[in-house]
Amino acid sequence: MDKKKIIFLTNYCPHYRLPVFEALSKQYNMHFIFTNDGSSKGWNNYGTLRYNLCLSKSALILKLLLEDWDVLITGFPSWNSLFEFIVAKLRKKQLVFWIEEWHQPQTLVRMMLTPILKFIARSCDAIVACGSAAKAHMMDYGVASEKIFTAPNASWVEAPLESELKPRTSASHNKFIILYLGRLVRCKGVDYLIKAFSKMENERDDIKLVIAGDGDFRSSLQQLSKELGIKNIEFVGACDPRERFHYYNMCDVFVLPSIWSPNHCEAWGLTLNEAMQFGKPVIATDAVGASFDLIKNGVNGFVVKNGDVGSLYQALKKLLDDPELAETMGAESKKIIEERFTYERMIKGFKDALTFVGVS
């Protein structure tokens, strides 16, 4: 094990990150700092990690200023980025940024901070990007390409053997099932999916829309479905992460219809990874970061314009009208995940960055 001490600073330890964190922890002298205990999300399983919780800014500041460490891996950009940069430079330590952002928020504060963030990004020692769009974003900031390393976002759903998976319910057995799984908040664009589905339901009755998840936009979505007179829709509520494989297994297509807002874009969209793991065709909008890497348009799914009901409807119609196409696309999805978006590939991205800054 390398004697250099690495601090990995991040907000949560979600279940889908733990395999990556544990693998890195086993290979390096790595200590994790989490700024949220994650208990409200059920993200408080830390496995075999060496870690601390720093739930206040003062505790975090003291830890970074007083503790001995050689390399800091931390998210970028954040409100702490300037402080972390200054501490690393004053203490002559290595700084590695991990970035998922691929589109700059168009808020006044962010635009004012952009020159500072560009300087920080160009001056850090290495950057780990979650995908091609995030890498391009950093290159737009003027970061040299040779110090940007890609750790493709990965998630893997533990599921029973195929022979043990639950069959579809009898009520859904003969229907083409369209699935959305995620938070029910406005920026996810589920209202556009409901409108596209309504248009399709007016033409055929062999379809069903399943919406799994919860959030403050749920009641508005339910009201919208009533106003549109939709019959074949089911809101199943919050989904236990341990049970989500049932939903992926039963659906015929997965849709992530996120939309733009001035201060938000979908950084990645790991539910796309998960649906593709189960061999499903996927549809996402151009406001989803993962769409640039996970979806080969017309090969394993479709990328449509965000906030465009017509485009979403047309993509769904192509799959409904051609079951063989849907099946072929699903097979391509599974192949893409298994070949390119594994935990091993994600781990390698971090290892390459650490090697670049002198950690072996």
Coordinates of C-alpha atoms in Angstrom, one line a residue:
M1 CA 0.0 0.0 0.0
D2 CA 1.3 3.5 -0.9
K3 CA 2.3 5.5 2.2
K4 CA 0.7 8.6 0.8
K5 CA -2.5 9.4 2.6
I6 CA -5.4 10.2 0.4
I7 CA -8.6 12.0 1.6
F8 CA -11.7 11.4 -0.5
L9 CA -14.2 14.1 0.4
T10 CA -17.8 13.7 -0.8
N11 CA -21.3 14.3 0.5
Y12 CA -22.8 10.8 0.8
C13 CA -22.0 7.2 0.7
P14 CA -24.8 5.8 -1.5
H15 CA -25.2 2.1 -2.0
Y16 CA -24.2 2.4 -5.7
R17 CA -20.9 4.1 -4.8
L18 CA -19.8 1.7 -2.0
P19 CA -18.2 -0.9 -4.3
V20 CA -16.0 1.7 -5.9
F21 CA -15.1 3.3 -2.6
E22 CA -14.2 0.0 -1.0
A23 CA -12.1 -1.1 -4.0
L24 CA -10.1 2.2 -3.8
S25 CA -9.8 1.9 0.0
K26 CA -8.3 -1.6 -0.3
Q27 CA -5.6 -0.5 -2.8
Y28 CA -4.7 2.9 -1.3
N29 CA -4.1 4.5 2.1
M30 CA -7.5 6.3 1.6
H31 CA -9.6 7.9 4.2
F32 CA -13.2 9.1 3.4
I33 CA -14.9 12.2 4.7
F34 CA -18.6 12.4 4.3
T35 CA -20.4 15.7 4.9
N36 CA -23.9 14.1 5.3
D37 CA -24.7 10.9 7.2
G38 CA -27.2 9.9 4.5
S39 CA -29.6 8.3 7.0
S40 CA -32.6 10.1 5.5
K41 CA -31.9 8.3 2.2
G42 CA -30.8 5.0 3.7
W43 CA -27.3 5.7 2.7
N44 CA -25.5 5.0 5.9
N45 CA -23.8 1.7 5.2
Y46 CA -20.1 2.3 5.0
G47 CA -18.9 -1.2 4.6
T48 CA -15.2 -1.6 5.3
L49 CA -14.3 2.1 4.7
R50 CA -12.0 4.1 6.9
Y51 CA -14.2 7.2 7.3
N52 CA -15.3 10.2 9.3
L53 CA -18.5 12.2 9.2
C54 CA -17.9 16.0 9.2
L55 CA -21.4 17.4 9.5
S56 CA -20.4 21.0 10.0
K57 CA -18.2 23.3 8.0
S58 CA -16.0 24.1 11.0
A59 CA -15.3 20.4 11.5
L60 CA -14.3 20.0 7.9
I61 CA -12.1 23.1 7.9
L62 CA -10.2 21.9 11.0
K63 CA -9.7 18.4 9.5
L64 CA -8.3 19.7 6.2
L65 CA -6.1 22.3 8.0
L66 CA -4.7 20.2 10.8
E67 CA -4.7 16.6 9.7
D68 CA -1.8 15.0 7.8
W69 CA -2.7 14.1 4.2
D70 CA -1.0 14.1 0.8
V71 CA -3.8 14.0 -1.8
L72 CA -7.4 15.4 -1.6
I73 CA -10.0 14.0 -4.0
T74 CA -13.2 16.2 -3.8
G75 CA -16.2 17.1 -5.9
F76 CA -16.1 20.1 -8.2
P77 CA -17.6 22.7 -8.4
S78 CA -18.9 23.3 -4.9
W79 CA -19.1 26.0 -2.4
N80 CA -16.0 24.5 -0.8
S81 CA -13.9 24.5 -4.0
L82 CA -12.1 27.7 -3.4
F83 CA -11.3 26.8 0.2
E84 CA -10.1 23.4 -0.7
F85 CA -7.9 24.8 -3.5
I86 CA -6.3 27.4 -1.1
V87 CA -5.6 24.8 1.6
A88 CA -4.1 22.4 -0.9
K89 CA -1.8 25.1 -2.4
L90 CA -0.8 26.5 1.0
R91 CA 0.0 23.0 2.3
K92 CA 1.6 22.0 -1.0
K93 CA -0.7 19.0 -1.4
Q94 CA -2.1 17.3 -4.5
L95 CA -5.7 18.2 -5.4
V96 CA -7.9 16.0 -7.6
F97 CA -11.3 17.2 -8.6
W98 CA -14.2 14.7 -9.4
I99 CA -16.7 16.3 -11.6
E100 CA -20.2 15.3 -12.9
E101 CA -21.3 18.8 -14.0
W102 CA -21.4 19.1 -17.8
H103 CA -23.5 22.2 -18.3
Q104 CA -22.9 25.4 -16.5
P105 CA -25.9 26.7 -14.5
Q106 CA -27.1 30.1 -15.9
T107 CA -27.5 31.9 -12.6
L108 CA -26.1 35.3 -11.8
V109 CA -24.0 34.0 -8.9
R110 CA -22.6 31.1 -11.0
M111 CA -21.7 33.4 -13.9
M112 CA -19.9 35.7 -11.5
L113 CA -17.9 32.8 -10.0
T114 CA -17.0 31.3 -13.4
P115 CA -13.6 33.0 -13.8
I116 CA -12.5 31.8 -10.4
L117 CA -13.8 28.3 -11.0
K118 CA -11.9 28.2 -14.4
F119 CA -8.7 29.2 -12.7
I120 CA -9.1 26.6 -10.0
A121 CA -9.9 23.9 -12.5
R122 CA -6.9 24.8 -14.6
S123 CA -4.6 24.9 -11.5
C124 CA -5.6 21.6 -9.8
D125 CA -3.4 18.5 -10.3
A126 CA -5.9 16.2 -12.0
I127 CA -9.6 15.9 -12.8
V128 CA -11.8 12.8 -12.8
A129 CA -14.8 13.3 -15.1
C130 CA -17.8 11.0 -15.1
G131 CA -18.3 11.1 -18.8
S132 CA -17.5 12.7 -22.1
A133 CA -19.7 15.7 -21.6
A134 CA -18.2 16.5 -18.2
K135 CA -14.7 16.1 -19.8
A136 CA -15.7 18.5 -22.6
H137 CA -17.0 21.0 -20.1
M138 CA -13.6 21.0 -18.3
M139 CA -11.8 21.4 -21.6
D140 CA -14.0 24.4 -22.3
Y141 CA -12.7 25.8 -18.9
G142 CA -9.2 25.5 -20.4
V143 CA -8.1 22.4 -18.5
A144 CA -5.4 20.4 -20.4
S145 CA -6.8 17.2 -21.7
E146 CA -3.9 15.1 -20.5
K147 CA -4.8 15.8 -16.9
I148 CA -8.5 14.8 -17.3
F149 CA -9.3 11.1 -16.6
T150 CA -12.7 9.5 -17.2
A151 CA -14.2 7.3 -14.6
P152 CA -17.5 6.4 -16.3
N153 CA -20.4 6.5 -13.9
A154 CA -21.5 3.0 -13.0
S155 CA -24.3 1.3 -11.0
W156 CA -25.1 -2.3 -10.7
V157 CA -28.4 -3.7 -9.5
E158 CA -28.2 -6.9 -7.5
A159 CA -30.9 -9.2 -8.8
P160 CA -31.9 -12.8 -8.5
L161 CA -31.1 -15.3 -11.2
E162 CA -33.2 -14.8 -14.3
S163 CA -35.1 -17.9 -13.4
E164 CA -36.0 -16.4 -10.0
L165 CA -37.2 -13.0 -11.3
K166 CA -40.9 -12.3 -10.7
P167 CA -43.0 -12.6 -13.8
R168 CA -45.2 -9.7 -14.9
T169 CA -48.5 -9.3 -13.1
S170 CA -51.4 -10.7 -15.1
A171 CA -52.9 -7.3 -15.4
S172 CA -49.8 -6.1 -17.3
H173 CA -48.8 -9.3 -19.1
N174 CA -50.2 -8.3 -22.5
K175 CA -49.3 -4.6 -22.3
F176 CA -46.2 -2.7 -23.4
I177 CA -44.9 -1.2 -20.2
I178 CA -43.2 2.2 -20.2
L179 CA -41.3 2.8 -17.0
Y180 CA -40.0 5.9 -15.2
L181 CA -38.2 5.4 -11.9
G182 CA -36.8 8.3 -9.9
R183 CA -37.7 11.3 -7.9
L184 CA -41.0 13.0 -8.7
V185 CA -39.8 16.6 -9.0
R186 CA -40.4 19.2 -11.7
C187 CA -37.0 19.0 -13.3
K188 CA -37.4 15.3 -14.1
G189 CA -39.9 16.2 -16.8
V190 CA -42.3 13.4 -16.0
D191 CA -45.3 15.7 -16.9
Y192 CA -44.0 15.6 -20.5
L193 CA -43.9 11.8 -20.4
I194 CA -47.5 11.7 -19.1
K195 CA -48.6 14.0 -22.0
A196 CA -46.8 11.9 -24.6
F197 CA -48.3 8.7 -23.1
S198 CA -51.8 10.3 -23.1
K199 CA -51.5 11.0 -26.9
M200 CA -50.4 7.4 -27.4
E201 CA -53.2 6.0 -25.2
N202 CA -55.7 7.7 -27.5
E203 CA -54.5 5.5 -30.3
R204 CA -54.1 2.1 -28.6
D205 CA -54.9 0.3 -25.3
D206 CA -52.1 -2.2 -25.1
I207 CA -49.8 0.1 -23.2
K208 CA -49.2 1.0 -19.6
L209 CA -47.2 3.8 -17.9
V210 CA -45.6 2.8 -14.5
I211 CA -44.2 5.7 -12.5
A212 CA -42.1 4.5 -9.5
G213 CA -40.8 7.1 -7.0
D214 CA -42.0 9.9 -4.9
G215 CA -41.5 13.6 -4.5
D216 CA -43.2 17.0 -4.1
F217 CA -44.5 16.9 -7.7
R218 CA -46.3 13.7 -7.4
S219 CA -49.8 15.2 -6.6
S220 CA -49.5 17.5 -9.6
L221 CA -48.6 14.6 -11.9
Q222 CA -51.5 12.5 -10.6
Q223 CA -53.8 15.5 -11.1
L224 CA -52.5 15.9 -14.7
S225 CA -53.2 12.2 -15.5
K226 CA -56.8 12.6 -14.2
E227 CA -57.3 15.8 -16.3
L228 CA -56.0 13.9 -19.4
G229 CA -58.3 11.0 -18.7
I230 CA -55.4 8.5 -18.6
K231 CA -56.5 5.0 -17.7
N232 CA -53.4 2.8 -18.0
I233 CA -51.1 4.6 -15.5
E234 CA -49.9 3.5 -12.1
F235 CA -48.1 5.5 -9.5
V236 CA -46.4 2.9 -7.3
G237 CA -44.8 5.3 -4.8
A238 CA -41.4 5.2 -3.3
C239 CA -39.2 2.4 -4.5
D240 CA -37.0 0.4 -2.2
P241 CA -33.5 0.3 -3.9
R242 CA -33.4 -3.4 -3.1
E243 CA -36.6 -4.0 -5.1
R244 CA -36.0 -1.8 -8.1
F245 CA -34.9 -4.8 -10.2
H246 CA -38.5 -5.9 -10.4
Y247 CA -39.5 -2.7 -12.2
Y248 CA -36.6 -2.9 -14.6
N249 CA -37.4 -6.5 -15.3
M250 CA -41.0 -6.0 -16.1
C251 CA -40.8 -2.9 -18.3
D252 CA -40.3 -2.8 -22.1
V253 CA -38.7 0.6 -22.3
F254 CA -37.3 3.0 -19.7
V255 CA -37.7 6.8 -20.1
L256 CA -35.7 9.6 -18.4
P257 CA -37.5 12.8 -19.6
S258 CA -35.5 15.4 -17.6
I259 CA -35.7 19.1 -18.6
W260 CA -33.5 22.1 -18.5
S261 CA -33.8 24.8 -15.9
P262 CA -31.5 27.8 -15.3
N263 CA -29.9 26.3 -12.3
H264 CA -30.2 22.5 -13.0
C265 CA -29.4 19.8 -15.5
E266 CA -29.3 16.1 -15.0
A267 CA -25.7 15.4 -14.1
W268 CA -25.9 11.8 -15.2
G269 CA -28.9 9.6 -14.7
L270 CA -27.9 6.3 -13.2
T271 CA -31.3 4.8 -13.7
L272 CA -30.4 4.6 -17.4
N273 CA -27.4 2.4 -16.5
E274 CA -29.6 0.2 -14.4
A275 CA -32.4 -0.2 -17.0
M276 CA -29.7 -1.0 -19.7
Q277 CA -28.2 -3.6 -17.4
F278 CA -31.6 -5.5 -17.7
G279 CA -31.4 -5.3 -21.5
K280 CA -34.0 -2.5 -22.1
P281 CA -34.1 0.1 -24.8
V282 CA -33.9 3.6 -23.3
I283 CA -35.2 7.1 -24.1
A284 CA -33.7 10.2 -22.6
T285 CA -33.6 13.9 -23.3
D286 CA -30.7 16.1 -24.3
A287 CA -30.8 17.5 -20.8
V288 CA -29.5 14.2 -19.4
G289 CA -25.7 14.0 -19.0
A290 CA -25.6 10.2 -19.5
S291 CA -27.3 10.4 -22.9
F292 CA -24.1 11.5 -24.5
D293 CA -22.3 8.2 -23.5
L294 CA -25.0 5.6 -22.8
I295 CA -27.3 6.1 -25.8
K296 CA -26.3 5.5 -29.4
N297 CA -29.3 7.2 -31.0
G298 CA -31.3 4.7 -33.0
V299 CA -29.1 1.8 -31.8
N300 CA -30.0 1.1 -28.2
G301 CA -32.5 3.9 -27.7
F302 CA -33.3 7.5 -28.6
V303 CA -32.2 11.0 -27.4
V304 CA -35.0 13.5 -27.8
K305 CA -35.3 17.2 -27.2
N306 CA -36.2 18.0 -23.6
G307 CA -39.6 19.5 -23.0
D308 CA -40.9 18.3 -26.4
V309 CA -43.9 16.0 -26.1
G310 CA -44.0 15.3 -29.8
S311 CA -40.4 14.1 -29.9
L312 CA -41.0 11.8 -26.9
Y313 CA -44.2 10.5 -28.5
Q314 CA -42.4 9.7 -31.8
A315 CA -39.6 7.8 -30.0
L316 CA -42.1 5.7 -28.0
K317 CA -44.1 5.0 -31.1
K318 CA -41.1 3.7 -33.0
L319 CA -40.6 1.1 -30.3
L320 CA -44.2 0.2 -29.9
D321 CA -44.7 -0.2 -33.7
D322 CA -41.6 -2.5 -34.0
P323 CA -41.2 -5.0 -31.2
E324 CA -38.2 -6.6 -33.0
L325 CA -36.5 -3.2 -32.9
A326 CA -37.2 -2.8 -29.2
E327 CA -35.7 -6.2 -28.5
T328 CA -32.6 -5.5 -30.6
M329 CA -32.1 -2.2 -28.9
G330 CA -32.4 -3.8 -25.5
A331 CA -29.7 -6.3 -26.4
E332 CA -27.4 -3.4 -27.5
S333 CA -28.1 -1.6 -24.2
K334 CA -26.9 -4.6 -22.2
K335 CA -23.8 -4.9 -24.3
I336 CA -22.9 -1.2 -23.8
I337 CA -23.2 -1.5 -20.1
E338 CA -21.2 -4.8 -19.8
E339 CA -18.4 -3.5 -22.0
R340 CA -18.0 0.1 -21.0
F341 CA -19.9 1.1 -17.8
T342 CA -18.7 -1.2 -15.1
Y343 CA -17.3 -0.6 -11.6
E344 CA -13.9 -1.8 -12.9
R345 CA -13.8 0.9 -15.5
M346 CA -14.9 3.6 -13.0
I347 CA -12.2 2.4 -10.5
K348 CA -9.6 2.5 -13.3
G349 CA -10.4 6.2 -14.0
F350 CA -9.6 7.1 -10.4
K351 CA -6.5 5.0 -10.4
D352 CA -5.2 6.6 -13.5
A353 CA -5.6 10.1 -12.0
L354 CA -3.8 9.0 -8.8
T355 CA -1.0 7.6 -10.8
F356 CA -0.8 10.9 -12.7
V357 CA -0.3 12.8 -9.5
G358 CA 2.4 10.4 -8.2
V359 CA 0.5 7.8 -6.2
S360 CA 1.3 4.2 -7.0

